[in-house]
XYZ file of C-alpha atoms in Angstrom:
766
model
C 95.466 68.224 47.884
C 92.190 70.038 48.395
C 91.953 68.535 51.834
C 95.451 69.808 52.664
C 94.514 73.319 51.479
C 91.529 73.434 53.727
C 93.412 72.160 56.742
C 96.216 74.715 56.474
C 94.018 77.729 55.793
C 91.130 76.998 58.137
C 93.291 76.144 61.131
C 94.187 79.833 61.795
C 90.962 81.117 63.437
C 90.454 78.122 65.793
C 94.066 78.289 66.937
C 93.941 82.030 67.551
C 90.690 81.655 69.420
C 92.009 78.773 71.496
C 95.245 80.554 72.463
C 93.550 83.900 73.090
C 91.041 82.207 75.403
C 93.633 80.153 77.276
C 95.890 83.171 77.859
C 92.995 85.354 78.919
C 91.718 82.731 81.367
C 95.162 82.223 82.842
C 95.635 85.935 83.514
C 92.036 87.074 84.056
C 89.608 84.417 85.419
C 85.927 84.578 84.562
C 84.376 87.423 86.497
C 87.572 89.464 86.567
C 86.837 93.174 85.853
C 89.796 93.312 83.460
C 88.985 90.123 81.523
C 88.075 92.127 78.432
C 90.994 94.559 78.636
C 93.960 92.312 77.879
C 97.059 94.489 77.307
C 98.929 94.684 74.054
C 101.740 92.499 75.353
C 99.375 89.575 75.904
C 97.827 90.082 72.476
C 101.273 89.857 70.908
C 102.095 86.734 72.939
C 98.813 85.162 71.843
C 99.495 85.853 68.174
C 103.074 84.621 68.471
C 102.039 81.400 70.177
C 99.296 80.832 67.640
C 101.773 81.366 64.802
C 104.172 78.855 66.324
C 101.424 76.267 66.655
C 100.139 76.931 63.133
C 103.627 76.320 61.799
C 104.071 73.204 63.916
C 100.620 71.923 62.998
C 101.196 72.564 59.293
C 104.533 70.777 59.389
C 102.994 67.817 61.196
C 100.354 67.555 58.461
C 102.848 67.354 55.577
C 102.637 64.098 53.625
C 105.179 61.511 54.585
C 106.056 60.777 50.981
C 108.112 63.420 49.162
C 106.186 62.667 45.976
C 102.909 63.636 47.632
C 104.124 67.218 47.983
C 104.769 67.625 44.278
C 102.195 69.938 42.709
C 100.315 68.267 39.898
C 99.576 70.365 36.823
C 95.826 69.773 37.040
C 95.662 71.451 40.528
C 97.320 74.776 39.605
C 94.017 76.705 39.726
C 93.392 75.723 43.353
C 96.487 77.528 44.696
C 95.372 81.112 43.845
C 92.048 80.398 45.517
C 93.765 79.022 48.622
C 96.131 81.971 48.706
C 93.229 84.429 48.448
C 91.375 82.667 51.253
C 94.476 82.660 53.459
C 95.168 86.298 52.659
C 91.570 87.244 53.408
C 91.637 85.468 56.756
C 95.015 87.021 57.599
C 93.640 90.476 56.838
C 90.570 89.793 58.980
C 92.641 88.508 61.892
C 95.143 91.367 61.546
C 92.396 93.962 61.359
C 90.749 92.414 64.394
C 94.018 92.512 66.320
C 94.655 96.138 65.373
C 91.085 97.072 66.267
C 91.416 95.276 69.594
C 94.685 97.011 70.458
C 93.263 100.358 69.362
C 90.151 99.754 71.424
C 92.118 98.677 74.488
C 94.399 101.703 74.330
C 91.376 103.964 74.116
C 89.724 102.066 76.962
C 92.757 102.646 79.171
C 92.848 106.330 78.246
C 89.112 106.536 78.871
C 89.542 105.051 82.330
C 92.346 107.484 83.116
C 90.221 110.381 81.880
C 87.317 109.195 84.009
C 89.637 109.033 87.016
C 90.757 112.612 86.385
C 87.163 113.759 86.018
C 86.333 112.014 89.276
C 89.207 113.879 90.938
C 87.955 117.187 89.548
C 84.442 116.393 90.740
C 85.740 115.526 94.211
C 87.559 118.860 94.388
C 84.448 120.708 93.201
C 82.424 119.084 95.988
C 84.660 120.580 98.663
C 82.621 122.764 100.944
C 85.763 124.349 102.408
C 86.845 127.567 100.626
C 90.430 127.902 99.419
C 92.115 131.182 100.402
C 93.961 133.176 97.759
C 96.480 134.447 100.309
C 98.254 132.359 102.913
C 97.652 133.604 106.464
C 100.840 134.799 108.157
C 102.420 132.687 110.883
C 101.321 135.265 113.440
C 97.727 134.986 112.217
C 97.948 131.211 112.522
C 99.230 131.462 116.093
C 96.400 133.841 116.941
C 93.896 131.314 115.592
C 95.450 128.578 117.727
C 95.261 130.745 120.846
C 91.772 132.182 120.380
C 89.769 129.274 118.934
C 87.570 127.863 121.684
C 87.889 124.248 120.582
C 89.140 122.460 117.472
C 87.711 119.203 116.221
C 91.179 117.819 115.500
C 94.662 118.790 116.714
C 97.487 117.121 114.788
C 100.896 116.982 116.455
C 103.689 116.651 113.893
C 104.380 118.506 110.645
C 105.915 115.743 108.550
C 104.255 114.165 105.533
C 101.840 112.093 107.620
C 100.916 114.920 109.992
C 100.379 117.407 107.167
C 98.363 114.754 105.334
C 96.148 114.256 108.399
C 95.566 118.016 108.668
C 94.610 118.264 104.989
C 92.325 115.251 105.221
C 90.612 116.635 108.324
C 90.076 120.192 107.076
C 88.641 118.995 103.742
C 86.107 116.911 105.693
C 84.837 120.164 107.199
C 86.489 119.541 110.553
C 87.958 122.480 112.464
C 91.642 121.577 112.267
C 94.901 122.617 113.944
C 98.472 121.398 113.481
C 101.591 122.131 115.529
C 105.203 121.185 114.745
C 108.024 121.783 117.221
C 110.567 122.449 114.471
C 109.966 123.223 110.794
C 107.643 121.389 108.445
C 109.488 118.356 107.046
C 112.487 119.008 109.282
C 112.793 115.336 110.200
C 112.489 112.085 108.281
C 110.215 113.466 105.561
C 112.968 115.651 104.054
C 115.676 112.970 104.270
C 114.233 110.270 102.039
C 115.544 108.688 98.824
C 113.224 111.109 96.946
C 111.318 108.199 95.357
C 107.561 107.757 95.062
C 107.458 103.992 94.733
C 105.558 100.855 95.546
C 108.651 98.934 96.561
C 110.056 96.337 94.185
C 111.768 94.543 97.079
C 108.487 94.317 99.012
C 106.854 92.673 96.013
C 109.752 90.227 95.804
C 109.197 89.275 99.449
C 105.449 89.001 98.873
C 105.987 86.522 96.028
C 108.810 84.521 97.605
C 107.108 84.285 100.999
C 103.514 84.196 99.692
C 102.830 87.179 101.952
C 99.463 88.758 101.141
C 100.066 91.707 103.492
C 103.222 92.677 101.606
C 101.370 92.346 98.309
C 98.562 94.644 99.455
C 101.109 97.147 100.763
C 102.723 97.304 97.307
C 99.350 97.574 95.587
C 98.274 100.430 97.858
C 101.589 102.233 97.347
C 101.312 101.967 93.558
C 97.810 103.429 93.692
C 99.054 106.299 95.860
C 102.033 106.792 93.561
C 99.684 107.491 90.657
C 97.648 109.935 92.743
C 100.706 111.812 94.029
C 102.154 112.240 90.542
C 98.821 113.677 89.447
C 98.158 116.114 92.309
C 101.653 117.666 92.306
C 103.000 117.394 88.746
C 105.441 120.259 89.256
C 107.158 118.520 92.164
C 107.132 114.965 90.827
C 107.747 112.996 87.647
C 108.217 109.408 86.453
C 111.827 108.209 86.506
C 113.229 105.218 84.591
C 115.435 103.045 86.798
C 117.903 100.559 85.348
C 118.568 97.215 86.973
C 121.851 95.903 85.487
C 122.166 92.123 85.145
C 125.528 90.353 85.346
C 124.398 86.704 85.293
C 122.304 85.072 82.581
C 119.997 83.262 84.991
C 119.099 86.580 86.663
C 117.662 88.053 83.469
C 114.410 86.007 83.382
C 114.193 86.119 87.188
C 114.332 89.916 87.426
C 112.278 90.346 84.256
C 109.435 88.271 85.723
C 109.566 90.251 88.973
C 109.538 93.632 87.256
C 106.713 92.561 84.945
C 104.754 91.508 88.007
C 105.390 95.006 89.401
C 103.832 96.449 86.219
C 100.939 94.001 86.486
C 100.147 94.961 90.094
C 100.090 98.631 89.052
C 97.525 97.813 86.338
C 96.301 100.829 84.395
C 98.252 103.001 86.851
C 101.527 101.622 85.479
C 103.615 104.671 84.565
C 105.290 103.018 81.576
C 105.893 99.403 80.703
C 109.242 97.956 81.756
C 111.585 96.624 79.099
C 114.814 94.678 78.580
C 118.007 96.214 77.203
C 120.926 94.537 75.515
C 124.421 95.110 76.871
C 125.180 97.590 74.088
C 122.007 99.604 74.645
C 122.465 99.593 78.427
C 125.968 101.034 78.079
C 124.700 103.581 75.578
C 122.118 104.862 78.074
C 124.362 104.506 81.143
C 127.981 104.897 79.912
C 129.409 104.814 83.457
C 128.166 101.245 84.014
C 130.695 98.462 84.579
C 131.069 96.526 81.306
C 132.754 93.377 82.597
C 130.341 90.382 82.568
C 127.357 92.652 81.898
C 124.585 90.593 80.278
C 121.984 93.303 79.813
C 119.611 95.372 81.896
C 115.963 95.803 82.784
C 114.399 99.246 82.986
C 111.270 99.966 85.016
C 109.539 103.182 86.067
C 108.849 104.721 89.453
C 108.192 108.270 90.600
C 110.599 110.867 91.977
C 109.821 114.047 93.905
C 111.213 116.923 95.919
C 110.263 115.518 99.320
C 110.576 118.606 101.545
C 108.750 120.818 99.038
C 106.052 118.159 98.650
C 105.591 118.036 102.425
C 105.371 121.822 102.530
C 102.852 121.829 99.669
C 100.579 119.492 101.652
C 100.805 121.723 104.739
C 100.219 124.940 102.767
C 97.223 123.385 101.004
C 95.740 122.566 104.410
C 96.369 126.165 105.507
C 94.654 127.560 102.408
C 91.600 125.429 103.184
C 91.364 126.837 106.705
C 93.599 124.719 108.950
C 95.488 126.627 111.665
C 99.059 125.363 111.280
C 102.179 126.587 113.063
C 105.778 125.439 112.920
C 108.184 126.012 115.804
C 105.327 125.329 118.198
C 106.008 122.438 120.569
C 103.702 120.454 122.822
C 104.753 120.857 126.462
C 102.145 118.452 127.826
C 98.724 117.085 126.924
C 95.526 118.506 128.383
C 93.110 116.049 129.964
C 89.614 116.102 131.389
C 87.536 113.507 133.215
C 84.736 111.816 131.345
C 81.597 112.423 133.478
C 80.117 109.076 132.451
C 83.093 106.746 132.931
C 85.283 108.816 135.234
C 88.291 108.132 133.002
C 90.662 110.844 131.876
C 90.401 111.857 128.226
C 92.865 113.861 126.149
C 91.265 117.201 125.251
C 94.129 119.227 123.768
C 97.712 120.294 124.390
C 99.634 122.980 126.233
C 101.965 124.490 123.624
C 104.947 126.824 123.466
C 106.022 129.134 120.663
C 109.684 128.121 120.369
C 110.678 131.485 118.875
C 109.065 133.801 121.443
C 108.736 131.401 124.375
C 105.051 132.264 124.827
C 102.861 129.389 126.081
C 99.159 128.738 125.457
C 96.522 125.995 125.404
C 95.029 124.464 122.268
C 91.838 122.559 123.025
C 90.523 119.858 120.711
C 88.014 117.018 120.716
C 90.629 114.712 119.225
C 94.444 114.759 119.309
C 96.408 112.871 116.643
C 99.996 111.816 117.301
C 101.874 111.946 113.975
C 105.371 112.612 115.284
C 107.273 109.931 113.361
C 110.377 108.760 115.270
C 109.156 110.706 118.328
C 105.922 108.721 118.525
C 106.766 107.251 121.919
C 107.548 110.655 123.457
C 103.977 111.837 122.952
C 102.542 108.447 123.916
C 104.393 108.682 127.224
C 102.985 112.182 127.781
C 99.639 110.433 127.637
C 100.642 107.440 129.767
C 104.063 107.039 131.394
C 103.523 103.289 131.751
C 103.055 102.630 128.046
C 105.743 100.587 126.303
C 107.746 101.830 123.334
C 106.586 100.827 119.867
C 109.143 102.696 117.747
C 112.308 100.892 116.659
C 114.288 103.612 114.869
C 116.588 102.817 111.986
C 119.017 105.260 110.355
C 119.265 105.599 106.595
C 122.224 107.554 105.185
C 122.339 109.140 101.719
C 125.137 110.916 99.904
C 125.176 113.419 97.034
C 127.915 113.375 94.404
C 128.326 115.420 91.198
C 125.707 114.974 88.502
C 128.153 113.661 85.904
C 128.212 110.288 87.677
C 124.750 109.417 86.357
C 122.657 110.170 83.267
C 120.259 113.093 83.573
C 117.157 110.974 83.140
C 117.868 107.473 84.443
C 118.580 105.937 87.828
C 120.274 102.712 88.844
C 119.200 100.014 91.309
C 121.593 97.632 93.030
C 119.155 94.902 94.144
C 121.597 92.961 96.310
C 124.427 94.756 98.078
C 127.233 92.976 99.892
C 125.137 92.859 103.066
C 121.761 92.169 101.429
C 120.461 95.722 101.250
C 119.270 97.781 98.291
C 121.146 100.815 96.947
C 119.630 103.428 94.645
C 121.789 105.642 92.446
C 119.568 108.432 91.123
C 119.749 111.781 89.323
C 118.184 114.511 91.462
C 118.269 118.287 91.038
C 121.153 117.927 88.534
C 123.192 116.021 91.118
C 123.416 112.300 91.873
C 121.966 110.871 95.063
C 123.031 107.443 96.370
C 121.658 105.461 99.292
C 120.488 104.118 101.566
C 121.762 102.245 104.611
C 119.726 100.591 107.353
C 121.277 100.730 110.812
C 119.602 100.616 114.256
C 119.976 103.973 115.988
C 118.729 106.144 118.819
C 115.989 108.706 118.301
C 117.426 112.190 117.901
C 116.307 115.451 116.345
C 119.765 115.902 114.802
C 120.962 112.653 113.173
C 124.533 112.698 111.869
C 125.747 110.679 108.862
C 128.523 108.301 109.882
C 131.770 107.899 107.966
C 131.315 104.114 107.847
C 127.928 104.470 106.178
C 129.264 106.989 103.663
C 132.134 104.683 102.716
C 129.780 101.693 102.468
C 127.648 103.527 99.901
C 130.745 104.585 97.963
C 132.005 100.978 97.852
C 128.676 99.695 96.569
C 128.502 102.410 93.936
C 132.019 101.558 92.737
C 130.974 97.918 92.275
C 128.511 98.948 89.573
C 130.511 101.672 87.860
C 133.274 101.285 85.322
C 136.828 101.138 86.753
C 137.550 104.167 84.575
C 135.102 106.144 86.725
C 136.768 106.610 90.091
C 134.278 107.797 92.708
C 136.336 109.470 95.415
C 135.486 110.352 98.981
C 136.153 113.981 98.103
C 133.339 113.845 95.551
C 130.726 113.631 98.309
C 129.168 117.094 98.263
C 126.631 116.437 101.026
C 125.484 113.574 103.219
C 122.604 113.155 105.606
C 120.934 110.622 107.852
C 117.197 110.131 108.263
C 115.479 108.075 110.946
C 112.901 105.535 109.804
C 110.150 105.149 112.413
C 109.765 101.358 112.198
C 107.118 100.247 114.674
C 105.724 97.221 116.458
C 101.968 96.864 116.677
C 100.879 97.523 120.306
C 97.807 95.358 119.715
C 99.872 92.383 118.532
C 100.679 89.492 120.870
C 104.186 89.319 119.413
C 105.590 92.594 120.720
C 109.000 92.009 119.128
C 107.810 91.751 115.525
C 108.239 94.883 113.414
C 105.150 95.959 111.516
C 106.049 96.206 107.832
C 103.265 98.688 107.153
C 101.824 101.425 109.371
C 99.694 101.113 112.489
C 96.829 103.235 113.818
C 96.100 102.860 117.524
C 93.856 104.640 120.029
C 94.805 104.795 123.705
C 92.385 104.495 126.613
C 92.433 108.287 126.933
C 91.564 108.747 123.254
C 94.990 109.724 121.855
C 95.096 108.610 118.224
C 98.544 107.476 117.053
C 99.617 106.922 113.452
C 103.118 105.465 113.134
C 105.286 103.750 110.548
C 104.440 103.588 106.867
C 106.049 105.065 103.779
C 106.252 108.535 102.238
C 104.314 107.360 99.203
C 101.288 106.249 101.227
C 100.966 109.346 103.420
C 97.511 110.159 101.988
C 95.936 106.751 102.551
C 97.506 106.619 106.026
C 95.931 109.984 106.819
C 92.571 108.799 105.517
C 92.698 105.669 107.679
C 93.749 107.723 110.709
C 90.906 110.215 110.314
C 88.389 107.419 109.786
C 89.513 105.858 113.077
C 89.530 109.223 114.898
C 86.053 110.165 113.665
C 84.666 106.812 114.752
C 86.372 106.817 118.164
C 85.416 110.401 119.053
C 82.022 110.578 117.374
C 82.953 113.520 115.167
C 80.550 114.743 112.517
C 82.524 114.699 109.279
C 82.196 114.162 105.561
C 83.915 111.368 103.597
C 87.567 111.696 102.602
C 88.109 114.051 99.652
C 91.880 114.113 99.240
C 92.091 111.758 96.247
C 92.844 114.015 93.299
C 92.957 117.188 95.409
C 95.601 119.389 93.771
C 98.372 120.585 96.061
C 99.926 124.034 96.414
C 101.345 125.193 93.087
C 99.771 122.447 90.961
C 97.091 124.739 89.562
C 98.455 126.892 86.799
C 101.477 124.673 86.195
C 102.253 123.425 82.696
C 105.415 121.813 81.296
C 106.079 125.026 79.340
C 105.488 127.429 82.232
C 109.183 128.275 82.426
C 109.076 129.763 78.908
C 106.504 132.321 80.051
C 108.728 133.184 83.009
C 111.667 133.824 80.687
C 109.572 135.895 78.284
C 107.549 137.880 80.823
C 110.179 138.550 83.494
C 113.576 138.193 81.816
C 114.764 135.317 83.989
C 117.579 132.980 82.997
C 116.346 129.767 81.413
C 117.842 127.595 84.163
C 116.364 129.792 86.892
C 112.948 129.795 85.206
C 112.964 125.997 84.955
C 113.894 125.743 88.623
C 111.122 128.129 89.727
C 108.505 126.317 87.631
C 109.471 122.889 88.979
C 109.657 124.123 92.579
C 106.703 126.491 92.941
C 104.460 125.477 90.044
C 101.817 128.113 89.390
C 103.174 130.159 92.309
C 106.428 130.738 90.391
C 104.940 133.987 89.069
C 104.766 135.311 92.642
C 108.450 134.516 93.178
C 109.409 136.119 89.857
C 107.491 139.298 90.728
C 109.564 139.659 93.895
C 112.889 139.309 92.050
C 115.121 142.375 91.892
C 116.674 143.853 88.769
C 120.209 142.568 88.191
C 121.514 145.696 86.465
C 122.864 143.534 83.652
C 121.797 143.150 80.046
C 120.754 139.562 80.800
C 119.180 138.260 82.928
C 117.006 141.261 83.638
C 115.866 140.022 87.063
C 116.874 137.247 89.433
C 120.121 137.594 91.373
C 121.538 134.179 92.246
C 122.500 133.272 95.796
C 125.473 131.303 94.427
C 126.565 131.269 90.814
C 126.524 127.471 90.334
C 122.905 126.953 91.433
C 119.645 128.475 90.127
C 118.408 129.680 93.526
C 117.689 133.422 93.537
C 117.372 136.004 96.299
C 113.619 136.516 95.918
C 113.119 132.889 96.988
C 114.318 133.862 100.459
C 111.588 136.508 100.682
C 108.980 134.068 99.388
C 110.193 131.440 101.867
C 109.194 133.763 104.705
C 105.651 133.788 103.307
C 105.871 129.981 103.391
C 106.538 130.122 107.158
C 110.351 129.894 107.028
C 111.609 131.184 110.380
C 115.327 130.400 110.293
C 118.180 130.362 107.796
C 118.225 126.555 108.061
C 114.612 126.461 106.853
C 115.661 128.270 103.683
C 118.881 126.326 103.098
C 117.468 122.865 103.713
C 113.736 122.859 103.008
C 112.501 125.897 101.022
C 115.521 125.585 98.741
C 117.463 122.290 98.799
C 120.914 123.844 98.647
C 122.021 122.321 101.951
C 121.168 118.850 100.676
C 122.918 119.361 97.337
C 126.210 121.014 98.246
C 127.158 122.009 101.779
C 129.928 124.290 100.573
C 127.613 126.214 98.260
C 125.130 126.461 101.129
C 127.851 127.865 103.360
C 128.674 130.473 100.704
C 125.012 131.491 100.360
C 124.401 131.611 104.111
C 125.546 135.199 104.867
C 123.338 136.646 102.120
C 120.345 134.576 103.253
C 120.746 135.827 106.825
C 121.097 139.387 105.558
C 117.852 139.192 103.526
C 115.890 137.493 106.315
C 117.255 139.871 108.928
C 116.095 142.879 106.952
C 112.639 141.416 106.269
C 112.047 140.119 109.812
C 113.856 142.966 111.588
C 116.426 140.747 113.293
C 118.905 142.205 115.750
C 122.631 141.730 115.210
C 122.625 139.113 117.968
C 119.901 137.165 116.176
C 121.804 137.332 112.877
C 124.943 136.016 114.553
C 122.973 133.229 116.219
C 121.405 132.261 112.881
C 124.808 132.092 111.200
C 126.213 129.894 113.962
C 123.181 127.588 114.040
C 123.190 127.134 110.267
C 126.937 126.442 110.171
C 126.497 123.871 112.934
C 123.665 122.249 110.970
C 125.789 122.025 107.809
C 128.830 120.861 109.751
C 127.135 118.005 111.619
C 123.894 117.019 109.884
C 124.807 117.650 106.235
C 128.189 115.930 106.268
C 130.444 119.002 106.355
C 132.389 117.654 109.337
C 133.162 114.215 107.913
C 134.079 115.823 104.605
C 136.466 118.260 106.272
C 138.127 115.521 108.315
C 138.605 113.430 105.200
C 140.106 116.273 103.172
C 142.586 117.332 105.854
C 144.388 114.002 105.484
C 147.558 114.436 103.454
C 147.494 113.196 99.868
C 150.477 111.875 97.891
C 152.275 114.886 96.372
C 155.293 114.848 94.058
C 157.129 117.758 95.690
C 160.169 117.885 97.934
C 159.732 118.425 101.638
C 160.554 122.153 101.673
C 158.104 122.887 98.850
C 155.332 120.961 100.586
C 155.886 122.906 103.819
C 155.971 126.259 102.025
C 152.814 125.640 99.986
C 150.961 124.166 102.926
C 151.593 127.361 104.879
C 150.150 129.379 102.015
C 147.146 127.071 101.830
C 146.431 127.427 105.544
C 146.498 131.217 105.267
C 143.319 130.807 103.246
C 141.980 127.828 105.216
C 141.676 129.591 108.569
C 139.111 127.077 109.880
C 141.230 124.005 108.971
C 138.477 122.550 106.812
C 140.905 120.873 104.428
C 139.797 122.971 101.464
C 139.312 126.597 100.453
C 136.457 128.315 98.668
C 135.631 131.650 97.124
C 134.599 132.877 100.576
C 138.065 132.107 101.986
C 139.846 133.708 99.041
C 137.592 136.781 99.155
C 138.288 137.211 102.868
C 142.055 137.182 102.326
C 141.786 139.540 99.349
C 139.644 141.966 101.368
C 142.238 141.958 104.146
C 144.876 143.217 101.700
C 142.453 145.618 99.947
C 142.338 143.675 96.683
C 138.930 143.498 95.007
C 138.008 140.975 92.310
C 134.589 140.543 90.725
C 132.771 137.536 92.204
C 132.149 135.922 88.808
C 135.789 136.381 87.817
C 136.888 134.829 91.097
C 134.650 131.816 90.483
C 136.149 131.376 87.018
C 139.686 131.466 88.427
C 138.943 128.890 91.103
C 137.072 126.653 88.651
C 140.305 126.297 86.674
C 142.078 124.996 89.783
C 139.103 122.907 90.938
C 140.062 119.645 89.228
C 137.123 117.550 90.439
C 134.630 120.396 89.923
C 133.054 120.229 93.372
C 133.347 123.931 94.193
C 136.267 123.457 96.588
C 140.046 123.665 96.253
C 141.512 120.801 98.244
C 145.090 120.563 99.487
C 146.219 118.198 96.702
C 144.584 120.376 94.018
C 146.261 123.453 95.502
C 149.664 121.797 95.400
C 149.180 120.410 91.892
């Protein structure tokens, strides 16, 4: 009996040690930097496995004879002693486990703190001063015209181009950037709004044993952590649910998502977890219940892409870069190298698109960061060069926010044609996409009806049959062009590069193409490293890791409360300003006009349903907005959220900008027409109108239908298929009837059955 006591009690420490060691060695080989920082999950697994083996071992050691297990009276005193020893060892092991977990958690926090301190130190080392006031666009153009020679000229104002400008100027290089349209007017403002490493890329890396894909995911996850830190007002972690409808998929997807967490390491936003069917439906009530097994939730980042792009560009401007939107490159400047006799790129001949004035910008190095238009600039350099860009169109749609929870997205990992669809909350709406279709390069991509319907079909597959997503629910739609590229240095010219490429032509033109939004910073760093080496520039090391972007300083999660208290803004408006402008929200609030009401005191809305206020239009001009489209689509995101609301706000936006910029009546009219054309074609207004003009089933006799249709078309002068407050107000004004705008909105909201801000023909008849 004494021998049995000893065996059962003393087996605990060796088993724990053996299992701890085996698990640690399997995950972290000897020499691994994280060998001594095993996460809590592995500690729990170790303890659980040890417990199982202890139980199994103890059972295997039981005497074969039932009589041997009977406690004899003379051995009663030994049991309390054995119990005390077992209890003591359990306490020791438990205390050790708790201490280990506590220590590991503090180690992780310590490492994160050290990373933040390193970022702060890197920012403090910057030799480039940061201006308190942004230079005006005119001042920036003057700098471009009068500077004798820049070290670097970046062509392209998207995320990558702005990132290159910021990287260059913080290395103490004299930097210029030109963009032929507005900052983020192309692909960078038309993304899925995610800051992610790419779960599907990791899946390919594992299934195909592709090290390049693995490193691409690892780099993206590192950049994700940095981007969330340097612009906390514009970005945040977002839980994304992956619903599972087959039992065998649960361990498969769980293993893949856990690997995603593992690759992120200490930069993992939050650990993924499994949900039961009941819990999944509780968190996502709209989910299809039939055959649902459960769900897996993982975390990625989400951001306001156009505002993030602008923040990068404005940060570069504050550090001394001369940046100008609506400034296009007409042709490249070249000079002959006296040593080799070869022509070298030495700048660009540019044109101010707004005034038509042309001028030269000379630079030691020119960087081509024009996204889908990469080949256009490469052919300016050399007409004989072959194309490397293989453009692909990705369409997204926006539907009302009630189709998804406020704080959780949805991932469809395998659509009917093998693509991936995201279904995400964004700006209190729901965004769904994307598609992947070969296309031609254009500055004005248009979302196709087939792509819109494809997304709607895929969304319906994952939502409950009770939730009917209709075509009329699509409030906006857009198409963005992905600049997929082939490596010009590769022997296989037909293979698409899954990452980005940096190439340097014989004349010295540096091209950065491809890549992802999330990795813009590391792409810029690699590009500048290559440019500095190729052109022999004298520069400091990269300092953009941890460099806070425009608005990040002064932002706190409770900033909006101060805005409400200090300025008398509505709570919703204050939250919007804080999450859009960060610490600069105070400047926007100071520019807001008094409403003349008891509450809110300041902050007149552009449209009643959205928190955008009139002072944002004035502040947008300070942020280099030159057209009404800039304000609708990129300074505010109204055009991307609801094209009808954007159309309603348009006249007031033009009025405010016209007064501030002293526009003529002709210019105001041109701005209205251009913005309406943009909304009609590029933001899905046209396809929406065509869809809504189709006759719905109506339970009225023929004469009634004809009579009411005539009345409807008196309001719908433009044959859009729906009417809005603007249409009603126009008719009322024509008969000298005046109704308060808020009252009119309330009246129409009662008729607006699907709550999309528009009265459609079937709603009107009902």
